Amino acid sequence: MSTHADANALLAEIEGIGVDHDRGGYSRPVFSPAELELRRWFESHATARGLNVETDGNGILWAWWDVPDAGDRRGAIVTGSHLDSVPGGGNFDGPLGVASALAAVDVLRDRGIEPVRPLAVAVFPEEEGSRFGIACLGSRLLAGAVDPDRVRALTDESGRSFADAASDAGFDPSIIGADADRLAGIAAFVELHVEQGRGLIDLDQPVALAGAIIAHGRWHVRIEGRGDHAGATRMADRQDPVVVAAETIRSLRVHTLVVDDARGTVGRVKVTPGGTNVIASSVDLWMDVRHHSEEAVRRIVSEVTAGTERAADAEGCVVTVTEQSFSPTVSFDPALRDRMQSVLPHAPVLDTGAGHDAGVLAAVIPTGMLFVRNPTGASHTPAETAGPEDITAGVDALADVLTHLLTR
Ligand code: GLV
Ligand code: MN
Ligand code: MN
């Protein structure tokens, strides 16, 4: 008889952590009390399963199922995901992959599987980039895809630097950066994730394999104007950055709509100082742009930027556009996908518009993904969900793939 807590029960355990009473849903930014509590929750479950937990220099948690004769953790199979969230997000984006990985370990043990190579369950910090702006920050650091000096200097909304926030949370920011040796020991990474669209609803299937991740990037647009009085300042005398911001947002919609299947979003706008009767002195906004073609993403951003600069000139404002991150189109390892497909012959292959640590790691190690149906098709909102039976189907699919990879 099975003795494991299933992934549904594991997810239920963390339902109370990081609840955001103002926004709704969950806010679990990296190094926050909620994210640190989730890390401890993971560590205690991993330890209870006899896994050897370590935290690497980039704050990534690795829970190892070591194999006596497999040498020094070489040729390892890694699974896992992230525990941080967007502001006001759901309980599945990230945690589903972590809970499913722990549950899959139980399934492997129940099946009496004897791995011939080590397995690690990994938890990657700041996947969402919600606090410091760069998505998949932990995996980017690991892969050497971002400069550690730049990361140490990143600041959050309150102006606190990554270095200080990491230190406060008990991490040593002086040792972040590429870890080629660790990567060289990994034979494959498989991330299970809740689907963030409607692909599996339309196909009436519980689980899919990932085909590709579309290219995406983030840009910070800063518009500086001149603060003044809403009643006493004539319209002709204004240098209002909010007017330029409005033009930017409208132009992003217009330029995205004319490119088939492109995605353009402004989901965060900060008006300073932010008073009803105050002409703003500055506006910061962030653009998120995605498409299968990297070139199309860059073209949309350059057209919007040109329009923003024209609007700023007309209004007497100054604009600075800074690229925060750019992720090229990812095609997951075809040989690994073939192996996964041989184990899961009925699983369809879906591309995704969402970014993942697996997408970053795909540039340096063989990587694959599994998606679990999301009955609302919505994500980055409390409406994101997954059904209990589909969650179990996802764990079984992950366990099947791991069984295959760990026993050869
Ligand atoms: C993360 O989920 C992203 O796609 O931005
Ligand atoms: Mn995610
Ligand atoms: Mn996400």
Coordinates of C-alpha atoms in Angstrom, one line a residue, residues 143-397:
A143 CA 23.9 28.9 -16.3
G144 CA 26.1 32.0 -16.4
A145 CA 23.5 33.9 -18.4
V146 CA 23.5 37.0 -16.2
D147 CA 26.4 39.0 -14.8
P148 CA 26.6 38.5 -10.9
D149 CA 27.7 42.1 -10.4
R150 CA 24.6 43.3 -12.2
V151 CA 22.4 41.0 -10.1
R152 CA 24.0 42.2 -6.8
A153 CA 23.1 45.8 -7.8
L154 CA 19.5 45.1 -8.8
T155 CA 17.0 46.8 -6.6
D156 CA 13.4 46.0 -5.6
E157 CA 10.5 48.5 -5.5
S158 CA 11.6 49.8 -2.1
G159 CA 15.2 50.4 -3.4
R160 CA 16.7 47.5 -1.5
S161 CA 19.5 45.8 -3.4
F162 CA 19.6 42.1 -4.2
A163 CA 22.8 41.9 -2.3
D164 CA 21.3 43.4 0.9
A165 CA 18.0 41.4 0.6
A166 CA 20.0 38.2 0.0
S167 CA 22.2 38.9 3.1
D168 CA 19.2 39.7 5.2
A169 CA 17.7 36.3 4.3
G170 CA 20.8 34.5 5.2
F171 CA 22.4 34.0 1.7
D172 CA 25.9 35.1 0.7
P173 CA 25.6 37.3 -2.4
S174 CA 29.4 37.4 -2.9
I175 CA 29.3 33.8 -4.2
I176 CA 26.5 34.0 -6.8
G177 CA 27.3 33.1 -10.4
A178 CA 27.9 30.4 -13.0
D179 CA 28.5 26.9 -11.8
A180 CA 29.7 24.9 -14.8
D181 CA 30.8 22.0 -12.6
R182 CA 27.4 21.5 -11.2
L183 CA 25.8 21.7 -14.6
A184 CA 28.3 19.2 -16.0
G185 CA 27.0 16.7 -13.5
I186 CA 23.4 16.9 -14.8
A187 CA 22.3 14.6 -17.5
A188 CA 18.8 15.9 -17.8
F189 CA 16.4 18.4 -16.2
V190 CA 12.6 17.7 -16.4
E191 CA 10.3 20.4 -15.0
L192 CA 6.6 19.7 -14.5
H193 CA 4.4 22.8 -14.6
V194 CA 0.7 23.7 -14.6
E195 CA -0.3 24.7 -18.1
Q196 CA -0.9 28.4 -18.3
G197 CA -3.2 28.4 -21.3
R198 CA -6.0 26.3 -22.8
G199 CA -4.1 23.8 -24.9
L200 CA -4.9 20.8 -22.8
I201 CA -8.5 21.9 -22.3
D202 CA -8.9 22.0 -26.1
L203 CA -7.2 18.6 -26.6
D204 CA -9.1 17.0 -23.7
Q205 CA -5.9 15.6 -22.2
P206 CA -4.5 15.8 -18.7
V207 CA -0.8 16.0 -19.5
A208 CA 1.4 17.3 -22.3
L209 CA 5.1 17.5 -23.3
A210 CA 6.6 20.8 -24.0
G211 CA 7.7 21.6 -27.6
A212 CA 9.0 25.2 -27.5
I213 CA 8.9 28.4 -25.4
I214 CA 8.3 31.5 -27.4
A215 CA 10.9 34.4 -27.2
H216 CA 10.2 37.0 -24.6
G217 CA 11.7 40.0 -23.0
R218 CA 11.1 42.7 -20.5
W219 CA 11.8 46.4 -20.9
H220 CA 11.7 49.2 -18.2
V221 CA 10.4 52.5 -19.6
R222 CA 11.2 55.5 -17.5
I223 CA 9.5 58.8 -18.4
E224 CA 10.5 62.0 -16.7
G225 CA 8.4 65.1 -16.8
R226 CA 7.7 68.0 -14.5
G227 CA 5.5 67.8 -11.4
D228 CA 3.0 70.5 -10.9
H229 CA -0.4 71.6 -9.7
A230 CA -3.5 70.0 -11.4
G231 CA -5.6 73.1 -11.2
A232 CA -3.1 76.0 -11.4
T233 CA -1.0 74.7 -14.4
R234 CA -2.4 75.6 -17.9
M235 CA -2.6 72.6 -20.3
A236 CA -0.1 74.2 -22.7
D237 CA 2.5 74.5 -19.9
R238 CA 2.5 70.8 -18.9
Q239 CA 5.2 68.2 -19.2
D240 CA 3.1 65.3 -18.1
P241 CA 4.8 61.9 -18.2
V242 CA 1.4 60.1 -17.7
V243 CA 0.3 61.3 -21.2
V244 CA 3.5 59.7 -22.7
A245 CA 2.9 56.5 -20.7
A246 CA -0.7 56.3 -22.0
E247 CA 0.7 56.7 -25.6
T248 CA 3.2 53.9 -24.9
I249 CA 0.6 51.5 -23.6
R250 CA -1.7 52.2 -26.5
S251 CA 1.1 51.9 -29.1
L252 CA 2.2 48.5 -27.6
R253 CA -1.3 47.2 -28.1
V254 CA -1.5 48.5 -31.7
H255 CA 1.9 47.2 -32.7
T256 CA 1.3 43.8 -31.1
L257 CA -2.1 43.4 -32.8
V258 CA -0.7 43.6 -36.3
V259 CA 1.8 40.7 -35.7
D260 CA 0.1 37.3 -35.8
D261 CA 0.1 35.7 -32.3
A262 CA 2.4 38.3 -30.7
R263 CA 1.8 39.2 -27.0
G264 CA 2.4 42.6 -25.5
T265 CA 1.6 43.6 -22.0
V266 CA 2.1 46.5 -19.6
G267 CA 1.1 45.1 -16.2
R268 CA 2.9 47.4 -13.9
V269 CA 2.8 51.2 -13.9
K270 CA 4.3 53.4 -11.2
V271 CA 3.3 57.1 -11.2
T272 CA 5.4 59.4 -9.0
P273 CA 4.4 61.0 -6.7
G274 CA 0.9 59.6 -7.4
G275 CA -1.8 62.2 -6.3
T276 CA -5.2 62.9 -7.9
N277 CA -4.5 66.6 -7.9
V278 CA -0.8 66.3 -8.9
I279 CA 0.7 66.3 -12.3
A280 CA 3.3 63.5 -12.1
S281 CA 7.0 64.1 -12.2
S282 CA 7.8 60.7 -13.5
V283 CA 6.3 57.4 -14.6
D284 CA 7.9 54.0 -14.7
L285 CA 6.3 51.2 -16.6
W286 CA 7.4 47.7 -17.7
M287 CA 6.7 46.1 -21.1
D288 CA 6.6 42.3 -21.5
V289 CA 6.7 41.3 -25.2
R290 CA 6.6 37.7 -26.7
H291 CA 6.4 36.0 -30.0
H292 CA 7.8 32.9 -31.7
S293 CA 10.2 35.1 -33.6
E294 CA 12.9 36.9 -31.6
E295 CA 13.1 39.4 -34.5
A296 CA 9.4 40.2 -34.3
V297 CA 9.7 40.8 -30.5
R298 CA 12.6 43.2 -31.1
R299 CA 10.7 45.0 -34.0
I300 CA 7.7 45.6 -31.8
V301 CA 9.8 47.0 -29.0
S302 CA 11.7 49.3 -31.3
E303 CA 8.5 50.6 -33.0
V304 CA 6.9 51.3 -29.6
T305 CA 10.1 52.9 -28.3
A306 CA 10.2 55.2 -31.4
G307 CA 6.6 56.2 -30.8
T308 CA 7.3 56.8 -27.1
E309 CA 10.2 59.1 -27.9
R310 CA 8.1 61.1 -30.3
A311 CA 5.4 61.5 -27.7
A312 CA 7.9 62.5 -25.1
D313 CA 9.4 65.1 -27.4
A314 CA 6.0 66.6 -28.0
E315 CA 5.2 66.7 -24.3
G316 CA 8.7 68.0 -23.2
C317 CA 9.5 64.7 -21.3
V318 CA 12.6 62.5 -21.3
V319 CA 12.4 58.8 -21.9
T320 CA 14.8 56.0 -21.1
V321 CA 14.1 52.4 -22.2
T322 CA 16.2 49.7 -20.6
E323 CA 16.2 46.0 -21.5
Q324 CA 15.9 44.0 -18.3
S325 CA 16.0 40.5 -19.8
F326 CA 15.6 38.8 -23.2
S327 CA 15.0 35.1 -23.6
P328 CA 15.3 33.7 -27.1
T329 CA 13.0 31.0 -28.5
V330 CA 13.6 27.7 -26.8
S331 CA 13.2 24.3 -28.5
F332 CA 13.5 21.6 -25.9
D333 CA 16.0 18.8 -26.5
P334 CA 14.5 16.5 -29.2
A335 CA 16.3 13.4 -28.0
L336 CA 15.0 13.8 -24.4
R337 CA 11.6 14.6 -25.7
D338 CA 11.6 11.4 -27.8
R339 CA 12.5 9.4 -24.7
M340 CA 9.7 11.1 -22.7
Q341 CA 7.3 10.5 -25.6
S342 CA 8.3 6.8 -25.6
V343 CA 7.1 6.6 -22.0
L344 CA 4.1 8.8 -22.5
P345 CA 2.9 7.9 -26.0
H346 CA -0.5 9.7 -25.7
A347 CA 0.8 13.0 -24.4
P348 CA 0.4 15.8 -27.0
V349 CA 3.3 18.3 -27.5
L350 CA 2.5 21.9 -26.7
D351 CA 4.4 25.1 -27.2
T352 CA 4.0 27.7 -24.4
G353 CA 4.0 31.5 -24.1
A354 CA 5.2 31.3 -20.5
G355 CA 8.8 31.4 -19.4
H356 CA 10.4 28.7 -17.2
D357 CA 13.8 27.9 -15.6
A358 CA 13.7 24.9 -17.9
G359 CA 13.9 27.3 -20.8
V360 CA 17.0 28.9 -19.4
L361 CA 18.7 25.6 -18.6
A362 CA 17.8 24.2 -22.1
A363 CA 20.7 26.3 -23.4
V364 CA 23.2 24.3 -21.3
I365 CA 21.8 20.9 -20.5
P366 CA 19.2 18.5 -22.1
T367 CA 15.9 19.7 -20.8
G368 CA 12.2 18.8 -21.1
M369 CA 8.9 19.8 -19.5
L370 CA 5.5 18.3 -18.7
F371 CA 2.4 20.4 -18.5
V372 CA -0.7 19.6 -16.4
R373 CA -4.1 20.7 -17.5
N374 CA -5.5 23.9 -16.0
P375 CA -9.3 23.9 -16.2
T376 CA -9.6 27.7 -16.1
G377 CA -6.8 28.2 -18.7
A378 CA -5.8 31.2 -16.5
S379 CA -2.5 31.8 -14.7
H380 CA -0.7 34.6 -12.8
T381 CA -4.1 35.0 -11.1
P382 CA -5.8 33.3 -8.2
A383 CA -8.1 31.6 -10.8
E384 CA -5.2 29.4 -11.9
T385 CA -5.8 25.8 -10.9
A386 CA -5.4 22.1 -11.6
G387 CA -7.9 19.3 -10.8
P388 CA -6.9 16.6 -8.3
E389 CA -7.1 13.8 -10.8
D390 CA -5.0 15.7 -13.3
I391 CA -2.4 16.4 -10.6
T392 CA -2.2 12.7 -9.9
A393 CA -1.9 12.0 -13.6
G394 CA 1.0 14.5 -13.7
V395 CA 2.8 12.9 -10.8
D396 CA 2.4 9.5 -12.5
A397 CA 3.7 10.9 -15.8

